[in-house]
Coordinates of C-alpha atoms (C1' of nucleotides) in Angstrom, one line a residue:
Chain A
X1 CA 0.0 0.0 0.0
X2 CA 1.2 3.5 -0.6
X3 CA -0.1 6.9 0.2
X4 CA 1.4 10.2 -0.8
X5 CA 1.2 11.6 2.7
X6 CA 1.0 9.5 5.9
X7 CA -2.3 9.9 7.8
X8 CA -2.1 11.2 11.4
X9 CA -2.5 7.6 12.6
X10 CA 0.2 6.4 10.3
X11 CA 2.5 9.1 11.6
X12 CA 1.7 7.8 15.1
X13 CA 0.3 11.1 16.2
X14 CA -3.0 9.5 17.1
X15 CA -4.0 6.6 19.2
X16 CA -5.4 3.7 17.4
X17 CA -9.1 2.7 17.2
X18 CA -10.4 -0.5 18.8
X19 CA -9.6 -2.6 15.8
X20 CA -6.0 -1.4 15.6
X21 CA -5.7 -2.1 19.3
X22 CA -6.8 -5.7 18.8
X23 CA -4.3 -6.0 15.9
X24 CA -1.5 -4.6 18.0
X25 CA -2.4 -6.9 20.9
X26 CA -2.6 -10.0 18.7
X27 CA 0.9 -9.2 17.4
X28 CA 2.3 -8.2 20.8
X29 CA 0.9 -11.3 22.5
X30 CA 2.0 -13.7 19.8
X31 CA -1.4 -14.8 18.5
X32 CA -0.4 -13.6 15.1
X33 CA 3.0 -13.4 13.4
X34 CA 1.8 -11.1 10.6
X35 CA -1.3 -9.2 9.5
X36 CA -3.3 -9.8 6.4
X37 CA -6.5 -7.9 5.7
X38 CA -8.7 -7.6 2.7
X39 CA -11.1 -5.2 1.0
X40 CA -13.9 -7.3 -0.4
X41 CA -16.3 -5.3 -2.6
X42 CA -19.1 -7.0 -4.5
X43 CA -18.8 -5.8 -8.1
X44 CA -22.5 -4.8 -8.4
X45 CA -22.1 -1.0 -8.2
X46 CA -19.7 1.9 -7.8
X47 CA -17.6 2.7 -4.8
X48 CA -18.7 5.6 -2.6
X49 CA -17.2 7.5 0.3
X50 CA -18.6 4.9 2.7
X51 CA -16.3 2.3 1.1
X52 CA -13.4 4.7 1.5
X53 CA -13.6 4.2 5.3
X54 CA -13.3 0.5 4.9
X55 CA -10.6 0.8 2.3
X56 CA -8.5 3.2 4.4
X57 CA -9.0 0.9 7.5
X58 CA -8.0 -2.3 5.8
X59 CA -5.1 -0.9 3.7
X60 CA -4.1 1.4 6.5
X61 CA -3.8 -1.4 9.1
X62 CA -1.9 -3.6 6.7
X63 CA 0.5 -0.7 6.0
X64 CA 1.0 0.3 9.6
X65 CA 1.6 -3.2 10.9
X66 CA 3.9 -4.4 8.1
X67 CA 1.3 -6.7 6.7
X68 CA -0.6 -6.7 3.4
X69 CA -4.1 -6.1 2.2
X70 CA -5.8 -8.1 -0.6
X71 CA -8.3 -6.8 -3.0
X72 CA -10.9 -9.6 -3.3
X73 CA -14.0 -9.3 -5.4
X74 CA -16.9 -11.0 -3.7
X75 CA -18.5 -12.3 -6.9
X76 CA -20.9 -15.0 -5.7
X77 CA -24.0 -13.6 -7.3
X78 CA -23.8 -13.6 -11.1
X79 CA -27.3 -12.1 -11.3
X80 CA -26.0 -8.7 -10.2
X81 CA -22.4 -8.5 -11.0
X82 CA -20.6 -7.1 -14.0
X83 CA -17.1 -6.7 -15.3
X84 CA -17.7 -2.9 -15.7
X85 CA -18.0 -2.6 -12.0
X86 CA -14.8 -4.6 -11.4
X87 CA -12.8 -2.2 -13.6
X88 CA -14.4 0.9 -12.1
X89 CA -13.6 -0.3 -8.5
X90 CA -10.0 -1.0 -9.4
X91 CA -9.6 2.5 -10.9
X92 CA -11.3 4.2 -7.9
X93 CA -9.0 2.2 -5.5
X94 CA -5.9 3.3 -7.3
X95 CA -7.1 6.9 -7.5
X96 CA -7.6 6.9 -3.7
X97 CA -4.0 5.9 -3.4
X98 CA -3.9 2.2 -2.6
X99 CA -2.1 -0.7 -4.2
X100 CA -2.7 -4.4 -3.6
X101 CA 0.3 -5.6 -5.6
X102 CA -0.2 -9.1 -6.9
X103 CA -2.9 -9.8 -4.3
X104 CA -5.9 -9.5 -6.5
X105 CA -8.4 -12.3 -5.9
X106 CA -12.0 -13.3 -6.6
X107 CA -14.2 -15.4 -4.5
X108 CA -14.9 -17.2 -7.8
X109 CA -11.3 -18.4 -7.8
X110 CA -12.3 -20.7 -5.0
X111 CA -15.5 -22.1 -6.4
X112 CA -13.9 -25.6 -6.8
X113 CA -12.5 -25.7 -3.3
X114 CA -15.7 -24.3 -1.8
X115 CA -17.6 -27.0 -3.6
X116 CA -15.3 -29.7 -2.2
X117 CA -15.8 -28.3 1.3
X118 CA -19.5 -28.4 0.9
X119 CA -19.2 -32.1 0.0
X120 CA -17.1 -32.6 3.2
X121 CA -19.9 -31.0 5.2
X122 CA -22.5 -33.3 3.6
X123 CA -20.3 -36.4 4.3
X124 CA -20.0 -35.3 7.9
X125 CA -23.7 -35.0 8.3
X126 CA -23.5 -31.2 8.7
X127 CA -25.2 -30.2 5.5
X128 CA -28.1 -31.5 3.4
X129 CA -29.9 -30.9 0.2
X130 CA -33.3 -29.4 0.8
X131 CA -36.1 -29.7 -1.7
X132 CA -38.3 -27.1 0.0
X133 CA -39.1 -23.9 -2.0
X134 CA -37.9 -20.5 -1.0
X135 CA -41.4 -19.7 0.5
X136 CA -41.5 -23.0 2.4
X137 CA -38.0 -22.4 3.8
X138 CA -39.1 -19.0 5.0
X139 CA -42.2 -20.5 6.6
X140 CA -40.1 -23.1 8.4
X141 CA -37.6 -20.6 9.6
X142 CA -39.9 -19.4 12.3
X143 CA -39.9 -15.9 13.8
X144 CA -37.9 -13.9 16.3
X145 CA -40.0 -15.4 19.1
X146 CA -40.8 -18.9 17.8
X147 CA -38.3 -21.6 16.9
X148 CA -38.2 -22.8 13.4
X149 CA -39.4 -26.2 12.2
X150 CA -37.1 -28.8 10.6
X151 CA -37.4 -29.4 6.9
X152 CA -38.7 -32.9 6.1
X153 CA -35.5 -33.3 4.1
X154 CA -33.2 -32.6 7.0
X155 CA -32.7 -36.2 7.8
X156 CA -32.0 -37.2 4.2
X157 CA -29.1 -39.7 4.1
X158 CA -25.7 -38.2 3.2
X159 CA -25.4 -40.4 0.1
X160 CA -28.6 -39.0 -1.2
X161 CA -27.6 -35.4 -0.5
X162 CA -24.2 -36.1 -2.2
X163 CA -25.9 -37.4 -5.3
X164 CA -28.4 -34.6 -5.4
X165 CA -25.7 -31.9 -4.8
X166 CA -23.7 -33.4 -7.7
X167 CA -26.7 -33.3 -9.9
X168 CA -27.4 -29.7 -8.9
X169 CA -23.9 -28.8 -10.1
X170 CA -24.5 -30.9 -13.3
X171 CA -27.4 -28.7 -14.1
X172 CA -30.2 -31.2 -13.8
X173 CA -32.5 -28.9 -11.9
X174 CA -34.0 -25.5 -12.5
X175 CA -33.3 -22.4 -10.5
X176 CA -34.8 -22.7 -7.0
X177 CA -35.5 -26.3 -7.2
X178 CA -33.2 -27.3 -4.3
X179 CA -30.6 -25.7 -2.1
X180 CA -27.8 -27.0 0.1
X181 CA -28.3 -26.1 3.8
X182 CA -26.0 -26.4 6.8
X183 CA -27.5 -28.5 9.5
X184 CA -27.1 -26.5 12.7
X185 CA -30.1 -25.6 14.9
X186 CA -33.6 -24.7 13.8
X187 CA -34.3 -23.4 17.3
X188 CA -31.3 -21.1 17.6
X189 CA -32.2 -17.6 18.8
X190 CA -29.9 -16.3 16.1
X191 CA -31.8 -16.8 13.0
X192 CA -28.7 -17.1 10.9
X193 CA -28.0 -20.4 12.6
X194 CA -31.3 -22.0 11.6
X195 CA -29.9 -24.2 8.9
X196 CA -28.7 -21.4 6.6
X197 CA -28.5 -21.8 2.8
X198 CA -25.0 -22.6 1.6
X199 CA -25.6 -23.1 -2.1
X200 CA -28.4 -22.2 -4.6
X201 CA -29.0 -23.0 -8.2
X202 CA -28.5 -20.1 -10.5
X203 CA -28.4 -20.7 -14.3
X204 CA -26.6 -17.4 -15.0
X205 CA -23.6 -16.3 -16.9
X206 CA -20.9 -15.2 -14.4
X207 CA -18.6 -12.4 -15.4
X208 CA -15.5 -14.5 -14.7
X209 CA -16.5 -18.2 -14.7
X210 CA -19.0 -17.8 -17.6
X211 CA -21.2 -20.9 -17.8
X212 CA -18.9 -23.2 -15.8
X213 CA -21.2 -23.2 -12.8
X214 CA -24.9 -23.3 -12.1
X215 CA -24.6 -23.6 -8.4
X216 CA -23.2 -20.7 -6.4
X217 CA -22.2 -20.4 -2.8
X218 CA -23.9 -17.8 -0.6
X219 CA -22.0 -14.9 1.0
X220 CA -21.9 -16.8 4.3
X221 CA -20.4 -19.9 2.8
X222 CA -17.9 -18.0 0.6
X223 CA -16.6 -15.2 2.6
X224 CA -15.0 -16.7 5.7
X225 CA -13.6 -19.6 3.7
X226 CA -12.1 -17.2 1.2
X227 CA -10.6 -15.4 4.1
X228 CA -9.1 -18.7 5.4
X229 CA -7.7 -19.6 2.0
X230 CA -5.9 -16.3 1.7
X231 CA -4.6 -16.3 5.2
X232 CA -6.6 -13.3 6.2
X233 CA -6.0 -12.7 9.9
X234 CA -8.5 -9.9 10.6
X235 CA -11.6 -9.9 8.5
X236 CA -13.1 -6.4 9.0
X237 CA -16.6 -5.7 8.1
X238 CA -19.6 -3.5 9.0
X239 CA -22.0 -3.9 11.9
X240 CA -24.8 -5.6 10.0
X241 CA -22.6 -8.7 9.8
X242 CA -22.3 -9.0 13.5
X243 CA -25.1 -11.5 13.7
X244 CA -23.4 -13.6 11.0
X245 CA -20.2 -14.0 13.1
X246 CA -21.4 -17.2 14.9
X247 CA -22.1 -18.7 11.5
X248 CA -18.7 -17.5 10.2
X249 CA -17.0 -19.2 13.1
X250 CA -19.1 -22.4 12.8
X251 CA -18.1 -22.9 9.2
X252 CA -14.4 -22.2 10.0
X253 CA -14.6 -24.7 12.9
X254 CA -16.3 -27.4 10.9
X255 CA -14.2 -27.2 7.7
X256 CA -10.6 -28.3 7.2
X257 CA -9.6 -24.7 6.3
X258 CA -5.9 -23.8 6.2
X259 CA -6.0 -20.8 8.6
X260 CA -8.2 -19.3 11.3
X261 CA -9.4 -15.8 10.4
X262 CA -11.4 -13.7 12.8
X263 CA -14.2 -11.2 12.0
X264 CA -14.5 -7.8 13.5
X265 CA -17.2 -5.3 12.9
X266 CA -17.2 -1.5 12.9
X267 CA -19.9 1.1 12.2
X268 CA -20.3 2.1 8.6
X269 CA -19.9 5.8 7.6
X270 CA -23.0 8.0 7.2
X271 CA -23.0 11.6 6.1
X272 CA -25.5 14.4 6.5
X273 CA -27.2 15.9 3.4
X274 CA -26.5 12.8 1.3
X275 CA -27.3 9.1 1.1
X276 CA -24.9 6.1 0.8
X277 CA -27.1 3.4 -0.4
X278 CA -26.4 1.7 -3.7
X279 CA -30.2 1.3 -4.2
X280 CA -30.9 5.0 -3.8
X281 CA -27.9 6.1 -5.8
X282 CA -29.0 3.9 -8.6
X283 CA -32.5 5.6 -8.5
X284 CA -30.9 9.0 -8.6
X285 CA -29.1 8.1 -11.7
X286 CA -31.9 6.2 -13.4
X287 CA -34.5 8.8 -12.7
X288 CA -32.3 11.6 -14.0
X289 CA -31.9 13.6 -10.8
X290 CA -28.1 13.7 -11.5
X291 CA -25.9 13.7 -14.5
X292 CA -24.8 10.1 -13.8
X293 CA -22.8 8.0 -11.4
X294 CA -20.0 10.5 -11.5
X295 CA -22.1 13.6 -11.1
X296 CA -20.2 16.0 -8.9
X297 CA -23.0 15.9 -6.4
X298 CA -22.8 12.1 -5.9
X299 CA -21.0 10.6 -2.9
X300 CA -19.4 8.1 -5.3
X301 CA -15.6 8.1 -5.7
X302 CA -16.1 9.0 -9.3
X303 CA -18.4 11.9 -8.3
X304 CA -16.0 13.2 -5.7
X305 CA -13.2 13.0 -8.2
X306 CA -15.2 14.9 -10.8
X307 CA -16.1 17.4 -8.2
X308 CA -12.4 18.1 -7.6
X309 CA -12.0 16.5 -4.2
X310 CA -8.4 15.4 -3.8
X311 CA -7.8 11.8 -2.7
X312 CA -5.6 13.0 0.1
X313 CA -8.5 15.1 1.5
X314 CA -10.7 12.0 1.5
X315 CA -8.1 10.0 3.3
X316 CA -7.6 12.7 5.9
X317 CA -11.3 12.9 6.4
X318 CA -11.5 9.2 7.1
X319 CA -8.7 9.4 9.6
X320 CA -10.4 12.3 11.3
X321 CA -13.7 10.5 11.7
X322 CA -12.2 7.5 13.4
X323 CA -13.5 3.9 13.8
X324 CA -15.9 2.7 16.4
X325 CA -19.0 0.6 16.9
X326 CA -21.5 3.5 17.5
X327 CA -23.9 4.1 14.7
X328 CA -23.2 7.6 13.7
X329 CA -23.8 10.3 11.1
X330 CA -20.9 12.6 10.3
X331 CA -21.5 16.2 9.3
X332 CA -20.5 16.7 5.7
X333 CA -18.8 19.9 6.9
X334 CA -16.0 17.7 8.3
X335 CA -15.4 16.3 4.8
X336 CA -15.3 19.8 3.4
X337 CA -12.9 20.9 6.0
X338 CA -10.5 18.1 5.2
X339 CA -10.8 18.9 1.5
X340 CA -10.3 22.7 1.9
X341 CA -7.3 21.9 4.2
X342 CA -5.5 20.1 1.3
X343 CA -6.6 22.4 -1.4
X344 CA -5.6 25.6 0.5
X345 CA -2.1 24.1 0.6
X346 CA -1.9 22.8 -3.0
X347 CA -4.3 24.6 -5.3
X348 CA -2.9 27.1 -7.7
X349 CA -4.7 30.5 -7.6
X350 CA -6.4 32.0 -10.6
X351 CA -8.7 34.9 -11.4
X352 CA -12.2 34.3 -12.7
X353 CA -15.3 36.5 -12.5
X354 CA -18.6 34.6 -12.2
X355 CA -21.0 37.5 -12.5
X356 CA -19.1 40.2 -14.5
X357 CA -19.6 44.0 -14.1
X358 CA -17.7 46.2 -16.5
X359 CA -15.1 48.6 -15.2
X360 CA -13.5 51.3 -17.4
X361 CA -10.3 52.8 -16.0
X362 CA -10.7 56.3 -17.4
X363 CA -7.2 57.5 -16.9
X364 CA -5.6 54.4 -18.2
X365 CA -4.4 54.8 -21.8
X366 CA -6.7 53.3 -24.4
X367 CA -5.2 50.3 -26.3
X368 CA -2.5 49.8 -23.7
X369 CA -2.0 46.7 -21.6
X370 CA 0.7 45.4 -19.2
X371 CA 1.6 42.2 -17.5
X372 CA 1.1 42.1 -13.8
X373 CA 3.1 39.5 -11.7
X374 CA 0.7 37.5 -9.7
X375 CA 1.7 34.8 -7.1
X376 CA 0.3 31.3 -7.8
X377 CA -0.1 30.4 -4.2
X378 CA 0.6 32.6 -1.2
X379 CA 0.7 29.5 0.9
X380 CA 3.6 28.1 -1.1
X381 CA 6.3 30.3 -2.5
X382 CA 7.7 27.5 -4.6
X383 CA 4.5 27.6 -6.7
X384 CA 6.0 30.7 -8.3
X385 CA 4.1 33.4 -10.1
X386 CA 2.4 34.1 -13.4
X387 CA 1.8 37.1 -15.6
X388 CA -1.8 38.4 -15.9
X389 CA -2.7 41.1 -18.4
X390 CA -4.2 44.4 -17.2
X391 CA -5.8 47.0 -19.4
X392 CA -8.3 49.9 -19.5
X393 CA -11.4 47.7 -19.5
X394 CA -11.9 45.1 -16.9
X395 CA -14.5 42.9 -15.4
X396 CA -15.0 42.6 -11.7
X397 CA -17.6 40.7 -9.6
X398 CA -21.0 42.4 -9.5
X399 CA -21.2 41.5 -5.8
X400 CA -18.0 43.5 -5.2
X401 CA -19.9 46.8 -5.9
X402 CA -22.7 48.5 -4.0
X403 CA -24.0 51.8 -5.1
X404 CA -25.3 52.5 -1.5
X405 CA -22.9 50.4 0.6
X406 CA -24.4 49.0 3.8
X407 CA -22.5 48.9 7.1
X408 CA -19.6 46.4 7.1
X409 CA -19.5 46.3 3.2
X410 CA -15.8 47.0 2.5
X411 CA -15.7 46.6 -1.2
X412 CA -16.2 49.1 -4.1
X413 CA -18.7 51.9 -3.9
X414 CA -19.0 55.4 -5.5
X415 CA -16.0 57.5 -4.3
X416 CA -14.4 54.5 -2.6
X417 CA -10.9 53.2 -3.4
X418 CA -10.1 49.4 -3.4
X419 CA -7.2 47.3 -4.5
X420 CA -7.3 45.2 -7.6
X421 CA -5.2 42.2 -6.5
X422 CA -1.6 42.4 -7.7
X423 CA -2.4 45.4 -9.9
X424 CA -3.5 48.9 -8.9
X425 CA -5.7 50.8 -6.5
X426 CA -8.9 52.1 -8.3
X427 CA -11.5 54.6 -7.2
X428 CA -15.0 54.5 -8.5
X429 CA -15.9 57.9 -9.9
X430 CA -19.2 57.2 -11.7
X431 CA -21.9 54.7 -12.2
X432 CA -23.5 54.0 -15.6
X433 CA -27.0 52.5 -15.6
X434 CA -29.3 51.3 -18.3
X435 CA -32.9 52.4 -19.0
X436 CA -34.1 50.1 -16.2
X437 CA -31.7 51.6 -13.6
X438 CA -29.5 48.6 -13.5
X439 CA -25.8 49.2 -13.1
X440 CA -24.1 48.2 -16.3
X441 CA -20.7 49.8 -16.0
X442 CA -18.4 51.5 -13.5
X443 CA -16.1 54.4 -14.3
X444 CA -13.0 54.4 -12.2
X445 CA -9.6 56.1 -12.0
X446 CA -6.4 54.3 -11.0
X447 CA -3.4 55.4 -9.2
X448 CA -0.2 54.7 -11.3
X449 CA 1.9 54.9 -8.1
X450 CA 0.2 51.7 -6.7
X451 CA 1.5 49.3 -9.4
X452 CA 1.7 45.8 -8.1
X453 CA -0.7 46.5 -5.3
X454 CA 1.2 48.7 -2.8
X455 CA 0.9 52.4 -2.3
X456 CA 4.2 54.4 -1.6
X457 CA 2.4 56.4 1.0
X458 CA 1.4 53.3 2.8
X459 CA -2.4 53.7 2.5
X460 CA -4.3 50.4 2.6
X461 CA -7.7 49.9 1.1
X462 CA -10.1 47.8 3.2
X463 CA -10.8 45.4 0.3
X464 CA -8.9 43.6 -2.4
X465 CA -10.8 42.5 -5.5
X466 CA -10.1 39.9 -8.2
X467 CA -10.5 41.0 -11.8
X468 CA -9.9 40.0 -15.4
X469 CA -8.9 42.2 -18.4
X470 CA -11.9 42.4 -20.8
X471 CA -9.7 42.1 -23.9
X472 CA -7.9 39.0 -22.6
X473 CA -10.5 37.1 -20.7
X474 CA -11.9 33.8 -21.9
X475 CA -15.6 32.8 -21.5
X476 CA -16.5 29.8 -19.3
X477 CA -19.4 27.9 -18.0
X478 CA -19.2 27.3 -14.3
X479 CA -21.4 24.8 -12.4
X480 CA -22.0 25.6 -8.8
X481 CA -22.8 22.7 -6.5
X482 CA -24.5 22.4 -3.2
X483 CA -25.8 19.6 -1.0
X484 CA -27.7 17.0 -3.0
X485 CA -30.3 16.9 -0.3
X486 CA -31.5 20.0 1.6
X487 CA -32.3 18.0 4.7
X488 CA -29.4 16.8 6.9
X489 CA -31.2 13.5 7.3
X490 CA -32.9 12.8 4.0
X491 CA -36.1 10.9 4.3
X492 CA -36.2 11.1 8.1
X493 CA -39.5 11.4 10.0
X494 CA -41.4 9.6 7.4
X495 CA -40.7 12.1 4.6
X496 CA -40.2 10.8 1.1
X497 CA -36.5 10.8 0.4
X498 CA -37.0 12.4 -3.0
X499 CA -38.9 15.3 -1.6
X500 CA -35.8 16.2 0.3
X501 CA -33.7 16.6 -2.8
X502 CA -32.2 20.1 -3.0
X503 CA -33.6 21.9 -6.1
X504 CA -30.6 24.2 -6.1
X505 CA -28.0 21.5 -5.8
X506 CA -26.7 22.6 -9.2
X507 CA -26.6 26.1 -10.6
X508 CA -25.1 26.6 -14.0
X509 CA -23.5 30.0 -14.6
X510 CA -23.1 30.5 -18.4
X511 CA -21.4 33.9 -18.6
X512 CA -18.3 33.6 -16.5
X513 CA -15.1 35.3 -17.7
X514 CA -11.8 33.8 -16.8
X515 CA -8.1 34.5 -16.8
X516 CA -6.8 33.0 -20.1
X517 CA -4.4 30.6 -18.3
X518 CA -7.5 28.7 -17.0
X519 CA -7.8 27.1 -20.4
X520 CA -4.7 25.1 -19.6
X521 CA -5.7 23.5 -16.3
X522 CA -5.3 19.8 -16.8
X523 CA -8.1 17.4 -16.0
X524 CA -7.9 16.1 -12.5
X525 CA -6.4 19.4 -11.1
X526 CA -8.3 21.7 -8.8
X527 CA -7.5 25.4 -8.7
X528 CA -8.7 28.2 -6.5
X529 CA -10.6 31.1 -8.1
X530 CA -9.4 33.8 -5.8
X531 CA -11.9 34.9 -3.2
X532 CA -14.6 32.5 -4.7
X533 CA -13.6 28.9 -4.0
X534 CA -12.0 25.8 -5.5
X535 CA -12.9 24.8 -9.1
X536 CA -11.8 22.1 -11.5
X537 CA -12.3 21.5 -15.2
X538 CA -15.3 19.2 -15.9
X539 CA -14.9 16.4 -18.4
X540 CA -17.5 18.3 -20.5
X541 CA -14.9 21.1 -20.9
X542 CA -13.4 21.6 -24.4
X543 CA -11.1 24.2 -25.9
X544 CA -13.2 27.3 -26.6
X545 CA -16.0 26.0 -24.4
X546 CA -14.5 25.7 -20.9
X547 CA -16.6 24.2 -18.2
X548 CA -15.6 24.3 -14.5
X549 CA -17.1 22.6 -11.5
X550 CA -17.1 24.4 -8.2
X551 CA -15.5 21.9 -5.7
X552 CA -16.2 24.1 -2.6
X553 CA -16.5 27.7 -1.8
X554 CA -14.0 29.4 0.4
X555 CA -15.0 30.1 3.9
X556 CA -16.8 33.4 3.6
X557 CA -17.4 35.6 6.6
X558 CA -19.2 38.2 4.5
X559 CA -21.6 35.7 3.1
X560 CA -22.3 34.4 6.6
X561 CA -23.0 38.0 7.8
X562 CA -25.4 38.5 5.0
X563 CA -27.1 35.2 5.7
X564 CA -27.5 36.2 9.3
X565 CA -28.8 39.6 8.3
X566 CA -31.5 37.9 6.2
X567 CA -32.4 35.7 9.1
X568 CA -32.7 38.7 11.4
X569 CA -35.1 40.4 9.0
X570 CA -37.2 37.3 8.6
Chain B
rU1 C1' -41.8 -9.8 20.8
rG2 C1' -36.3 -13.4 20.7
rG3 C1' -31.0 -12.6 19.8
rC4 C1' -27.0 -9.3 19.1
rG5 C1' -24.9 -4.5 19.4
rA6 C1' -24.5 0.7 20.8
rG7 C1' -25.6 5.3 24.1
rU8 C1' -19.7 10.7 26.3
rG9 C1' -20.9 19.1 24.4
rG10 C1' -24.6 20.5 18.0
rC11 C1' -21.5 16.4 15.0
rC12 C1' -17.3 12.7 15.2
rU13 C1' -13.8 10.4 18.5
rA14 C1' -10.6 9.8 23.2
rA15 C1' -10.0 8.9 28.4
rU16 C1' -3.1 5.1 30.3
rU17 C1' -8.7 -0.3 32.0
rG18 C1' -11.4 2.7 39.2
rG19 C1' -8.1 8.7 39.8
rC20 C1' -9.3 16.4 38.0
rA21 C1' -13.9 14.1 31.2
rA22 C1' -9.5 15.3 26.3
rG23 C1' -9.0 16.3 20.9
rG24 C1' -11.0 17.4 15.9
rC25 C1' -15.3 19.6 13.2
rA26 C1' -19.0 23.5 14.0
rC27 C1' -19.9 28.1 16.7
rC28 C1' -18.3 33.0 19.1
rU29 C1' -14.3 36.9 20.1
rG30 C1' -9.7 39.2 19.1
rA31 C1' -4.9 39.7 16.3
rC32 C1' -2.8 39.7 11.6
rU33 C1' -3.6 39.9 6.4
rC34 C1' -2.6 42.3 -1.1
rU35 C1' -8.1 36.4 -0.9
rG36 C1' -13.9 39.2 4.3
rG37 C1' -9.4 33.1 2.5
rA38 C1' -5.3 31.2 5.2
rU39 C1' -2.7 31.7 9.9
rC40 C1' -2.4 32.8 15.2
rA41 C1' -4.5 33.7 20.1
rG42 C1' -8.6 33.1 23.2
rG43 C1' -13.9 31.7 24.5
rG44 C1' -18.7 29.4 25.3
rG45 C1' -20.9 24.7 25.4
rA46 C1' -21.2 17.8 29.2
rU47 C1' -25.2 16.6 36.0
rU48 C1' -20.9 10.8 30.3
rG49 C1' -29.2 7.8 28.2
rA50 C1' -31.9 7.3 33.5
rA51 C1' -32.3 5.5 38.5
rG52 C1' -30.2 2.8 42.3
rG53 C1' -25.8 0.2 44.4
rU54 C1' -20.3 -1.0 45.4
rU55 C1' -16.0 2.4 46.5
rC56 C1' -12.2 7.4 49.8
rG57 C1' -13.2 8.0 44.5
rA58 C1' -17.4 5.4 38.8
rG59 C1' -17.7 7.5 31.8
rU60 C1' -15.3 2.9 33.5
rC61 C1' -17.7 -2.3 38.2
rC62 C1' -23.0 -4.4 39.7
rU63 C1' -28.6 -4.2 39.3
rU64 C1' -32.9 -2.4 37.0
rC65 C1' -35.0 0.5 33.3
rC66 C1' -35.1 3.7 28.8
rU67 C1' -33.7 4.8 23.7
rC68 C1' -31.6 3.7 19.1
rG69 C1' -29.5 0.2 15.4
rC70 C1' -29.1 -4.8 13.0
rC71 C1' -31.2 -9.9 12.1
rA72 C1' -36.9 -13.7 9.9
rG73 C1' -33.0 -13.2 1.0
rC74 C1' -31.9 -19.1 -2.4
rC75 C1' -28.5 -10.3 -1.4
rA76 C1' -23.8 -8.9 0.3

RNA sequence: UGGCGAGUGGCCUAAUUGGCAAGGCACCUGACUCUGGAUCAGGGGAUUGAAGGUUCGAGUCCUUCCUCGCCAGCCA
């Protein structure tokens, strides 16, 4: 495994979570000589940020304790799984910064071994072929309060089950005709122990084994045994598998497996203002609420990537959230903090005006222009600087001007002087309006003595604005993103999940004007539009038709003040 | 209803296993600033789900109760 920057935990700055403590103790007390973990996705959908928690946990532990982490596709249900997902999952994993070396496995690699073990179980009288239908099996299973009833086939001789199981594999029976069940205890308080199904008949094309099989092991029969085959020491999964652990252990105990893995469960990640359910995400895509699986509003890895979130920020976020057994919902603000933290350090600064207002600098010579030296990142001198053209006609942000400035508004207003970042101080001398009274242009004068942004007399404007030269700017479409759901807990209190969708989750700004160098930002790179936020080129972007996604806004004290003002009035 | 699991400031997570409840996010204030960003300094906010009990001392141990989550797929 490899990460660009060690997480706080990897650096040892942070105490480990309960799983890391177990791992450390197992090593310290000699129960284990080495650590092997695995990330076991089912290739039936795309990875999302919830998976990132599991990925960072499994690969993180392996890295910290000198072990290794396998990537194993849990491909036991050919009805749902596709090669497309396998490829996407691998790509997302690599992007997140992890590497499994040669340890790429598939549960389907073990189908032959799994089948042999099932035969062993039958011979030992610990499994039997059941002819009951799915409905009948459910009826026999009982309820939480009543014990189940034994299937009439439970006492079937091993030889007969053996013969039937072989014929199931040979394809003699249709889907659902029979199953192989473990013989455990139909009265067990844990329903997972009431003779769970181990194999079912599925005449389906498997993405890897094709038509070689028509019986497939269930999750319960495949997972632990796959762990044992690979020598997994700590099989880490989410809380909903807790009730399966007794069955996991029963199978390991009753099969001649080569190693003894243990299962540990932690609470899955939940985030406010979004939803991490493959089912719901699929609906969002299919019903056209988003642009696709990689829509910048989606919590999928591909969505976060398209949104401009750096992998490092996601890893930091996961480290920040921690690992425990308490069901919890993390505020999305924490993710945003982690992302801003990385971007502030790494993102190159640029100028772009989203809602342009024309400024004419009256005392600046017509037809003249000059190159202003602008730092690429004040947080990082090594990022260097660039030249940005300045001229008589400029665009500034409409929000940066107020004809009648309210209290605490520091920006441009009639008669007021502000600094144009890395350029000159300008003073607004006149306001030009159209027939409707809308401000369409500002007339200003500049002070030639302030070239570069400093005044010889030491005077300091209260505001610094970003700007672009009208003659040199390039047009761009900018897509502004906000929470996908307006409610922190979508669908809570009986509401319909889809009624909680945020109608303003995407705002397309067609007429933005950007510094020309923005045409050269490579895909996958996120830059800062000074004073506005972080933005990245969208895959829809093309030469001459630039499209940027807003990753996140900057923290904005003024916007907060305004929002509070609005609240006070309301 | 049976089984299993979990309850610590608004959110997430700690507490050297019985010794002054700590940190991050969020929030507020101030300093600084060529991004109203960043940074720095400070602040408010917790009868640790409840009630009993053991103890010099309980978030931690015991009892009872409450709340929430998961489990009755031939999904994972």
